């Protein structure tokens, strides 16, 4: 079967499209800065479900996932566009007002100006394409392809919360004031992620490579390794697991599965030279190796091969 | 019922979003140029039907409609992004290869580089968001809002072909080698529009306002009048009607309806000062008046009020 990432590699090669493949495309802007741009498509019943969703949080998330792409380049977000397809029955409700309200509140927080977009009718499903533009200092965008052997691997925050929240939603729990605090918290990790713009900018001077954890650590680390033609070794006991997953399961293997393969935490995964790693307020999880495209997980004294089990559409 | 254009006006006002509302948003780029960007959402069974479509032409059209937005600003296209949602059964076919082939051939023609995008699965419908970026000389983007009373109105080409083609498709005709030439031609006007990039660039120095005819002349002229707080008078006998519509109907009122209300011709509608109009190789259709937001159609000695009857999603 045709795989999404392979299809994109083929298109890239065939048409010589070398700007495709990072969190953002980097384009020349002026003498001091480059333009960075990205787009994220969110489809109802694939990327979210209507009965899980609070329209305001969906608006927030639509922008947050794009802001996260800017963060992953070490950039500053500047403008955005929003394309939205809406079924007629939803158009008649307060959905769009609340959706735009959530979107524009987050935009204001990061000084992002919504400058354009498109609205279309759909037959029955909501679809959202979130487009973002930002800037980085010239030639200073942090790519995913530039990790070097010996670099240390870090993540900016705890992992697994969004995936645990997704499991709760799938079990029938919903965000509500009456819900237990830990469940509300996990569900919010899934519905309302917070983009690591500030961390990304702080890291832009020292990170040798960076990516946002949208598909899941195992898959996004594989992206870093493939793009940079390097390998990686990470340590199970170093992976920072979001504490409230305890409410759902106290089994470490299950918690680790949330953290490794769940995705949607929108923390940043990055590498630095060992000399720059001291005192970094982030989580060290492993290092870059010379075993090209091989990702190893060290657990209980064993090295196991870590397959990319994060999210893939096709 | 909530109307699309009103909803957008409200959002603009409420959140002070003054870059929304033209074919492209205009943003500062460097000391010599501005960045212009736009996005167009195309939804299966709303904007196109799968059984009408040749994947290659759908790819062409996805980019063409965005190029047309650049043309309407008098700009030069530079880069593009493409978000596409595809049902699993379509993903398994050669659809995506042919679609990208059509898209990238047109991109090559205009020196546009595809720099990013997103692919998502959908449950059953294809959805496409086409994003484009380009440039214009600093402060020289041609807006839709700047027509002045006394300016003359022109269109760059004949109108009604795309709409007549749509009617043929709705009647069950399809693009095929065996089909009559005039039917093939009209169907291609609908399925494979050609963006007026060259005309737009030629006009960038003299046009006082410009818009592309995507929704239909009656609606797009209304946009120029609303945005510029002016009125317009156009002459039925001056409107250039695409000749091959004759095959479908010889009734002038029906042909005029295609040209006025059909949309998707992707010609440019623009205004110039009378002193600049001489010898222009385009079609003069009327003039800008001081009757704010009133569009009149002069036909058979009568002045009738022209309602915007072009395409509106909601």
Coordinates of C-alpha atoms in Angstrom, one line a residue, chain A residues 113-114, chain B residues 12 16-21:
Chain A
X113 CA -2.8 38.7 12.6
X114 CA -5.5 36.7 10.7
Chain B
X12 CA -13.3 41.9 10.5
X16 CA -10.0 44.7 13.7
X17 CA -8.7 42.5 10.8
X18 CA -8.1 45.1 8.1
X19 CA -6.1 42.8 5.8
X20 CA -9.0 40.5 5.1
X21 CA -11.3 41.2 2.2

